[in-house]
PDB file of C-alpha atoms in Angstrom:
ATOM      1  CA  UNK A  30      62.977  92.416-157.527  1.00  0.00           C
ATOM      2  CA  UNK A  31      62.530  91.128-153.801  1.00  0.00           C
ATOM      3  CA  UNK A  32      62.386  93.455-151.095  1.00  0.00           C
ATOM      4  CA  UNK A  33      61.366  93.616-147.840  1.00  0.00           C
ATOM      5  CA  UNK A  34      57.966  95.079-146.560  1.00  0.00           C
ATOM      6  CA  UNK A  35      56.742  96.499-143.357  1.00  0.00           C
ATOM      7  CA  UNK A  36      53.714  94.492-142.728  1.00  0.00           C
ATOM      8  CA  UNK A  37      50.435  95.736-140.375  1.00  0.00           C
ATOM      9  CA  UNK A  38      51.840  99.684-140.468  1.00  0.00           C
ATOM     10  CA  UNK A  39      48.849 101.465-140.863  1.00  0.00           C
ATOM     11  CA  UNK A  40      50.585 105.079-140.154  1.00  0.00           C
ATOM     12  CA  UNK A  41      51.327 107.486-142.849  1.00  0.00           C
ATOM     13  CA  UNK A  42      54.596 109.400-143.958  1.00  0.00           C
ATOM     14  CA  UNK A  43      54.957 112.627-145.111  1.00  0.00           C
ATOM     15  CA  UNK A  44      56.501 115.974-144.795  1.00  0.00           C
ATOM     16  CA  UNK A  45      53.751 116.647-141.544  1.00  0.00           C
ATOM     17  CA  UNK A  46      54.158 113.234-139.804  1.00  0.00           C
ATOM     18  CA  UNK A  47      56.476 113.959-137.169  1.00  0.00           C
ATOM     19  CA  UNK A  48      59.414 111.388-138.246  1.00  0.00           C
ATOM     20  CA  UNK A  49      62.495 112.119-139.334  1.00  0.00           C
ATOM     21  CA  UNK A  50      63.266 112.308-142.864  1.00  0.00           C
ATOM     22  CA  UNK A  51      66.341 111.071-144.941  1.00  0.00           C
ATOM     23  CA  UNK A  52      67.268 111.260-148.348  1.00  0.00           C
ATOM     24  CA  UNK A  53      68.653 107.664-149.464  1.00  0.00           C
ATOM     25  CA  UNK A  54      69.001 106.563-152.849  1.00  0.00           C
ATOM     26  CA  UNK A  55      66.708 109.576-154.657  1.00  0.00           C
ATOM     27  CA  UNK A  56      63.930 109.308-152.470  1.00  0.00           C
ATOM     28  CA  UNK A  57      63.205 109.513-148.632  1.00  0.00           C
ATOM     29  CA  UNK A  58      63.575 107.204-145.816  1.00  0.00           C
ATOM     30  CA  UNK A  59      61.461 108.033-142.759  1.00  0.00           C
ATOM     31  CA  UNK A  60      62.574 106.514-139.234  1.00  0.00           C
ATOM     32  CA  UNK A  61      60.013 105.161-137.159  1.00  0.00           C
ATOM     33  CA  UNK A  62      61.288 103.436-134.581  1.00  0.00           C
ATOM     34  CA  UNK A  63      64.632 102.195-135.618  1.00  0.00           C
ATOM     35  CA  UNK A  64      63.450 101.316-138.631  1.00  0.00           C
ATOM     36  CA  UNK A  65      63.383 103.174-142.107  1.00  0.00           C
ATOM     37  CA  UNK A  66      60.056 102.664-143.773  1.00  0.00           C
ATOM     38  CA  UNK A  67      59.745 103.827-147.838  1.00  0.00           C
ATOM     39  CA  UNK A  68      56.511 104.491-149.419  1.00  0.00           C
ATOM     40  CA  UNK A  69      56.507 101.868-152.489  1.00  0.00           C
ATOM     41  CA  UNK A  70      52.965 100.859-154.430  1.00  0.00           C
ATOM     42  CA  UNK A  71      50.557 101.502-151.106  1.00  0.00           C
ATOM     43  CA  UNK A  72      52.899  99.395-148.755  1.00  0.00           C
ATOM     44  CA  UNK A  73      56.474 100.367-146.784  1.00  0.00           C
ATOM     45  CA  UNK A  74      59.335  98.863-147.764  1.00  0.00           C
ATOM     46  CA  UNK A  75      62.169  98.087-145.141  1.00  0.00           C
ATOM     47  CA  UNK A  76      65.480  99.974-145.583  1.00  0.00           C
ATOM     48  CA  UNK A  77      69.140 100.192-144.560  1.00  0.00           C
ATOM     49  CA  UNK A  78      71.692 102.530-145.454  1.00  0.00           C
ATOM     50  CA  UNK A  79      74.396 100.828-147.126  1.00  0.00           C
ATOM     51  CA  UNK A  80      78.062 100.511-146.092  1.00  0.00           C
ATOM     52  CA  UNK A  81      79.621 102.567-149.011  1.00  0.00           C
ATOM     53  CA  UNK A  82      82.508 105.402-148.930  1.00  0.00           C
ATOM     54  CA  UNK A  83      80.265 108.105-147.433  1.00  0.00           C
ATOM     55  CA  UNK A  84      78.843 105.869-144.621  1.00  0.00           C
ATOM     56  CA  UNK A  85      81.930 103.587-143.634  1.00  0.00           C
ATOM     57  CA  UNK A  86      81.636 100.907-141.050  1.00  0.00           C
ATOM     58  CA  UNK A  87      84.937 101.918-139.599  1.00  0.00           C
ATOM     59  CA  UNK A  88      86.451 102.368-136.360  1.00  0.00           C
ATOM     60  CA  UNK A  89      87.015 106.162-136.679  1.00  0.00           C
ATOM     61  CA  UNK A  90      86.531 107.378-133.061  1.00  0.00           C
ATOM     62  CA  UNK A  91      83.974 110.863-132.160  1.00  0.00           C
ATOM     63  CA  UNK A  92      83.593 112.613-128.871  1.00  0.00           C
ATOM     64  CA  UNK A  93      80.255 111.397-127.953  1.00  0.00           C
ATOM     65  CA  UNK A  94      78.630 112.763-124.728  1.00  0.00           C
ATOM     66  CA  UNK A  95      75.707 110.317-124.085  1.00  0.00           C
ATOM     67  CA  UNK A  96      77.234 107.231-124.982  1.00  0.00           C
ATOM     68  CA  UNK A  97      73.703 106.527-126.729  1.00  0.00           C
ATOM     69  CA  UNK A  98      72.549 105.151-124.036  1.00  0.00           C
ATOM     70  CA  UNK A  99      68.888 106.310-123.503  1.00  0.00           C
ATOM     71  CA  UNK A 100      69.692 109.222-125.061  1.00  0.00           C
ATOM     72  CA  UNK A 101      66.847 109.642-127.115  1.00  0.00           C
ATOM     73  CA  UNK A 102      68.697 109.933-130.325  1.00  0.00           C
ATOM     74  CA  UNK A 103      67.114 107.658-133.584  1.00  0.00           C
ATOM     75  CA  UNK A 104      68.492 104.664-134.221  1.00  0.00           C
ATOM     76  CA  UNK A 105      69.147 104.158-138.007  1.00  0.00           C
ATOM     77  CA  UNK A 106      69.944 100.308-139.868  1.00  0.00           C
ATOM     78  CA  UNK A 107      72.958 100.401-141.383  1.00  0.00           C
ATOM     79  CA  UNK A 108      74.880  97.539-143.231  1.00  0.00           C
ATOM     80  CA  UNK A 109      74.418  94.846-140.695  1.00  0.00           C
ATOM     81  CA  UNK A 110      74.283  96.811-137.380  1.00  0.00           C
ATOM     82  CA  UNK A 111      72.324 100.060-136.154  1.00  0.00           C
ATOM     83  CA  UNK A 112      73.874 103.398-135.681  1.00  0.00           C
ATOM     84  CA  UNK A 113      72.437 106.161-133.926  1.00  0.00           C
ATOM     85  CA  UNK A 114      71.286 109.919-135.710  1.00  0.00           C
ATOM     86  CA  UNK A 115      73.619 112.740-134.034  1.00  0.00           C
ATOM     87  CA  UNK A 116      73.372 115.962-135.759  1.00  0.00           C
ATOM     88  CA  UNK A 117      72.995 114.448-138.962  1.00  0.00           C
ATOM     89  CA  UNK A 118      75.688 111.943-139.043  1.00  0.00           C
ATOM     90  CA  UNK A 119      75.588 108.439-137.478  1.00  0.00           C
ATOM     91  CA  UNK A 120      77.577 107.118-134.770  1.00  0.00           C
ATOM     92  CA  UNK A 121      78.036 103.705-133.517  1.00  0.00           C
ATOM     93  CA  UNK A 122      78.589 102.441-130.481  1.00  0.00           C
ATOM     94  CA  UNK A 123      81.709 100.483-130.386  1.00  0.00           C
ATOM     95  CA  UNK A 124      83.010  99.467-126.755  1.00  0.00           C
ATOM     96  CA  UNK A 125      83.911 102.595-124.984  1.00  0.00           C
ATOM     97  CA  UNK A 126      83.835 105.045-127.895  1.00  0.00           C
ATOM     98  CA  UNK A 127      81.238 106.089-130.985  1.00  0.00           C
ATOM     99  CA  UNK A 128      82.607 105.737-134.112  1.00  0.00           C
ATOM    100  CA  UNK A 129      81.850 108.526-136.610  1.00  0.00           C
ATOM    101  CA  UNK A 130      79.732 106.151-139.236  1.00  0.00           C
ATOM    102  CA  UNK A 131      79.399 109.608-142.175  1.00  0.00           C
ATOM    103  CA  UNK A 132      76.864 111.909-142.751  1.00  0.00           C
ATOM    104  CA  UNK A 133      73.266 111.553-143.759  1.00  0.00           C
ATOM    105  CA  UNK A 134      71.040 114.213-145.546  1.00  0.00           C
ATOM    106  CA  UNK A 135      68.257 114.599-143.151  1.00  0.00           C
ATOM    107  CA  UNK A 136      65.113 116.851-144.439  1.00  0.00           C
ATOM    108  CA  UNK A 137      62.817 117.178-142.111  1.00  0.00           C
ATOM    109  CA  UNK A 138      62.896 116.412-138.291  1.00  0.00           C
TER     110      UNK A 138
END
């Protein structure tokens, strides 16, 4: 199975690390800098959350305050485009609204 790696990241995840947590797939994604890094035989893999029913890539407008604009909410791949971590559930920017992109299970943050 291919997949892609993080190469040169020397820091280390875990429940005391600082970075967000977020179950994906039975196991947990941590975001570090708009990316999602998972611990895999002493390297970190490269994920996205996939487009499925729970985390559409519809236009299904939110209220959205900031705008995500220098907000300083996490930025989260998803599909082909990044989203941004509200309150647990990801909006994307999409001209002059956010669309509501689902819900994530974040544990730790």
């Amino acid at each position: 199975m291919t997949h892609t790696t993080h190469d040169g990241h020397t820091h280390t995840h875990n429940e005391h690390c600082g970075h967000t947590a977020i179950e994906h797939n039975g196991h947990l994604d941590y975001l570090h800098d708009g990316h999602l890094h998972s611990s895999h035989e002493g390297h970190y893999d490269e994920h996205v959350l996939e487009v499925n029913a729970n985390n559409p890539a519809t236009c299904a407008p939110v209220e959205c305050a900031c705008g995500h604009q220098d907000c300083g909410h996490e930025r989260v791949p998803h599909g082909d485009h990044v989203d941004y971590l509200y309150k647990g559930t990801l909006h994307h920017v999409h001209g002059d609204h956010c669309d509501n992109h689902g819900a994530v299970k974040v544990t730790q943050q």
